[in-house]
């Protein structure tokens, strides 16, 4: 008997094609679970048609499209499927915005954005594929973007 | 072509186009007699420059203050944060918000990278970066370019050797970028552990310049038109013996200069410690004190353009 690792949800959001190993960071960026009513399922490192991937399923919550692009830095090839009554009613491919604010920390310990100042971390996106960002303040580029996720 | 610098922040050399840099340097040349007090102006009278120096400085602070005075303006500020509310934990943002209500322009030096950019965010008046940690020092870069231009009559095509701590030195990072923009040829000479970061080398390549990297100063100096020396800091070497050995092999002295071209110029952002022998000072190669003076006309040019004063 075939055993499904990934079971369908009735209503909610499925974030598919997450870079393998980054599902937990996606959870953190989206600040999940927000309440006890949101069941969140995570599957990591499963085989997909295009290779290994992570998947995150959020029951009974349709993720706001404005939040979706935040995860593009750590899951640049992710697709977001909005599910109602077991049907995919909307599909969205994430896109890295031109500027990233308050999502990831600058790795430079002497950057002013890491001091006690009333500013959030801020990065210009230098390239979208592969994702490269540069700190607005100190102009350094983090080597591992996922590592700095707040 | 007229350019508009009115109310502009000066944070990084990368904020300027080549044409803008040329414009500033041309204007700075015009201001030399004013910088030497051979001519006088009250262009910026009634205007106030606030100097916020959170780190020690001699040349930068004094030359900014001199520049403002030579333009007829006034200066307030501090050279050391220990006598200010920063000791009580006041943020940089709040300090800047205070300073901008007392002044028309702010110059800031701070130990943390990005501090000038943050200051510009919170300030209603223009902010000039006088050096932020290991980050940017754009006015130093401009006066370095100005020195090469006035001494060699051009920047393009010169063989410029950058020597010393190329890994951590903010002046050489900015200068390499700007020299590549102006199509100078670049040679980087440093100990193995203090090589120019690959990000800077890649930036040079984007301008079509392929820098040569070497540890051999004696070989590099033979074809050099400009030798830009920087201090190798003792604290970068955990082993004192290794430091002494390294520093010795990168010293600029009259013996080394015998192998150089007659018209080689030697520059240094100062302060120097042991990297240039004092006997070099009296040679025709030594331009580092002229370089320090050049900070005045260059900073005068920036202040008058930014504060929108009629160009002299």
mmCIF file of N, CA and C in Angstrom, chain A residues 108-119 122 134 136-140 143, chain B residues 12 14 89 91-93 97 110 112-115 117-118 121-122 132 134 136 203:
data_model
loop_
_atom_site.group_PDB
_atom_site.id
_atom_site.type_symbol
_atom_site.label_atom_id
_atom_site.label_comp_id
_atom_site.label_asym_id
_atom_site.label_seq_id
_atom_site.Cartn_x
_atom_site.Cartn_y
_atom_site.Cartn_z
ATOM 1 N N UNK A 108 26.893 41.640 9.489
ATOM 2 C CA UNK A 108 28.050 42.439 9.909
ATOM 3 C C UNK A 108 27.817 42.966 11.328
ATOM 4 N N UNK A 109 28.579 42.506 12.317
ATOM 5 C CA UNK A 109 28.309 42.908 13.699
ATOM 6 C C UNK A 109 28.519 44.396 13.947
ATOM 7 N N UNK A 110 29.314 45.060 13.067
ATOM 8 C CA UNK A 110 29.561 46.489 13.275
ATOM 9 C C UNK A 110 28.671 47.358 12.382
ATOM 10 N N UNK A 111 27.666 46.743 11.761
ATOM 11 C CA UNK A 111 26.709 47.532 10.978
ATOM 12 C C UNK A 111 25.782 48.269 11.935
ATOM 13 N N UNK A 112 25.500 49.526 11.613
ATOM 14 C CA UNK A 112 24.658 50.371 12.483
ATOM 15 C C UNK A 112 23.260 49.773 12.640
ATOM 16 N N UNK A 113 22.823 48.959 11.676
ATOM 17 C CA UNK A 113 21.479 48.388 11.775
ATOM 18 C C UNK A 113 21.384 47.367 12.904
ATOM 19 N N UNK A 114 22.543 46.917 13.421
ATOM 20 C CA UNK A 114 22.558 45.981 14.539
ATOM 21 C C UNK A 114 22.749 46.678 15.886
ATOM 22 N N UNK A 115 22.840 47.990 15.854
ATOM 23 C CA UNK A 115 22.970 48.756 17.097
ATOM 24 C C UNK A 115 21.566 49.124 17.592
ATOM 25 N N UNK A 116 21.500 49.703 18.762
ATOM 26 C CA UNK A 116 20.194 50.079 19.323
ATOM 27 C C UNK A 116 19.725 51.382 18.686
ATOM 28 N N UNK A 117 19.295 51.261 17.438
ATOM 29 C CA UNK A 117 18.829 52.436 16.702
ATOM 30 C C UNK A 117 17.426 52.146 16.195
ATOM 31 N N UNK A 118 16.611 53.181 16.006
ATOM 32 C CA UNK A 118 15.217 52.968 15.589
ATOM 33 C C UNK A 118 15.078 52.686 14.091
ATOM 34 N N UNK A 119 15.817 51.672 13.612
ATOM 35 C CA UNK A 119 15.726 51.286 12.198
ATOM 36 C C UNK A 119 15.599 49.777 12.105
ATOM 37 N N UNK A 122 17.586 46.565 6.374
ATOM 38 C CA UNK A 122 17.092 46.975 5.054
ATOM 39 C C UNK A 122 18.117 46.556 4.010
ATOM 40 N N UNK A 134 22.063 43.274 -0.675
ATOM 41 C CA UNK A 134 23.148 44.110 -0.136
ATOM 42 C C UNK A 134 22.553 45.013 0.926
ATOM 43 N N UNK A 136 21.580 48.036 2.972
ATOM 44 C CA UNK A 136 21.413 49.451 2.638
ATOM 45 C C UNK A 136 22.388 50.314 3.435
ATOM 46 N N UNK A 137 22.704 49.874 4.666
ATOM 47 C CA UNK A 137 23.541 50.700 5.534
ATOM 48 C C UNK A 137 25.026 50.452 5.300
ATOM 49 N N UNK A 138 25.477 49.199 5.431
ATOM 50 C CA UNK A 138 26.925 48.959 5.377
ATOM 51 C C UNK A 138 27.393 48.431 4.022
ATOM 52 N N UNK A 139 26.456 48.159 3.111
ATOM 53 C CA UNK A 139 26.760 47.721 1.743
ATOM 54 C C UNK A 139 27.394 46.333 1.665
ATOM 55 N N UNK A 140 27.334 45.550 2.753
ATOM 56 C CA UNK A 140 27.865 44.183 2.670
ATOM 57 C C UNK A 140 26.763 43.253 2.154
ATOM 58 N N UNK A 143 26.478 36.157 2.910
ATOM 59 C CA UNK A 143 26.758 34.951 2.108
ATOM 60 C C UNK A 143 25.599 33.977 2.165
ATOM 61 N N UNK B 12 28.637 57.880 0.063
ATOM 62 C CA UNK B 12 29.528 56.868 -0.521
ATOM 63 C C UNK B 12 29.995 57.363 -1.878
ATOM 64 N N UNK B 14 30.222 55.690 -4.346
ATOM 65 C CA UNK B 14 29.414 54.987 -5.336
ATOM 66 C C UNK B 14 28.122 55.740 -5.669
ATOM 67 N N UNK B 89 23.539 57.076 26.786
ATOM 68 C CA UNK B 89 22.846 56.074 25.978
ATOM 69 C C UNK B 89 21.974 56.644 24.882
ATOM 70 N N UNK B 91 20.673 57.630 21.359
ATOM 71 C CA UNK B 91 20.915 56.977 20.071
ATOM 72 C C UNK B 91 21.526 57.963 19.081
ATOM 73 N N UNK B 92 22.132 57.419 18.041
ATOM 74 C CA UNK B 92 22.666 58.258 16.967
ATOM 75 C C UNK B 92 21.519 59.013 16.299
ATOM 76 N N UNK B 93 20.394 58.335 16.107
ATOM 77 C CA UNK B 93 19.237 58.971 15.460
ATOM 78 C C UNK B 93 18.806 60.220 16.223
ATOM 79 N N UNK B 97 18.988 64.186 15.100
ATOM 80 C CA UNK B 97 17.755 65.001 15.097
ATOM 81 C C UNK B 97 17.931 66.281 15.912
ATOM 82 N N UNK B 110 32.008 58.030 12.407
ATOM 83 C CA UNK B 110 31.445 57.103 13.380
ATOM 84 C C UNK B 110 32.113 55.745 13.211
ATOM 85 N N UNK B 112 30.828 52.795 13.353
ATOM 86 C CA UNK B 112 30.025 51.711 12.784
ATOM 87 C C UNK B 112 29.658 51.972 11.340
ATOM 88 N N UNK B 113 29.749 50.906 10.544
ATOM 89 C CA UNK B 113 29.430 51.050 9.125
ATOM 90 C C UNK B 113 27.949 51.387 8.943
ATOM 91 N N UNK B 114 27.678 52.249 8.013
ATOM 92 C CA UNK B 114 26.295 52.628 7.744
ATOM 93 C C UNK B 114 25.785 53.762 8.609
ATOM 94 N N UNK B 115 26.615 54.241 9.538
ATOM 95 C CA UNK B 115 26.152 55.295 10.455
ATOM 96 C C UNK B 115 25.778 56.568 9.693
ATOM 97 N N UNK B 117 24.728 56.810 6.638
ATOM 98 C CA UNK B 117 23.478 56.557 5.908
ATOM 99 C C UNK B 117 22.287 56.703 6.863
ATOM 100 N N UNK B 118 22.434 56.171 8.054
ATOM 101 C CA UNK B 118 21.371 56.307 9.050
ATOM 102 C C UNK B 118 21.176 57.775 9.426
ATOM 103 N N UNK B 121 19.142 59.582 7.008
ATOM 104 C CA UNK B 121 17.712 59.232 7.101
ATOM 105 C C UNK B 121 16.985 60.115 8.094
ATOM 106 N N UNK B 122 17.658 60.439 9.184
ATOM 107 C CA UNK B 122 17.000 61.162 10.267
ATOM 108 C C UNK B 122 17.248 62.665 10.234
ATOM 109 N N UNK B 132 32.889 56.000 8.108
ATOM 110 C CA UNK B 132 32.067 55.188 9.005
ATOM 111 C C UNK B 132 32.646 53.783 9.136
ATOM 112 N N UNK B 134 34.725 50.602 8.892
ATOM 113 C CA UNK B 134 35.505 50.117 7.745
ATOM 114 C C UNK B 134 34.744 50.345 6.447
ATOM 115 N N UNK B 136 32.745 53.618 4.265
ATOM 116 C CA UNK B 136 33.067 54.589 3.224
ATOM 117 C C UNK B 136 33.725 55.850 3.784
ATOM 118 N N UNK B 203 34.402 44.649 -8.599
ATOM 119 C CA UNK B 203 33.897 45.983 -8.979
ATOM 120 C C UNK B 203 34.817 46.620 -10.013
#
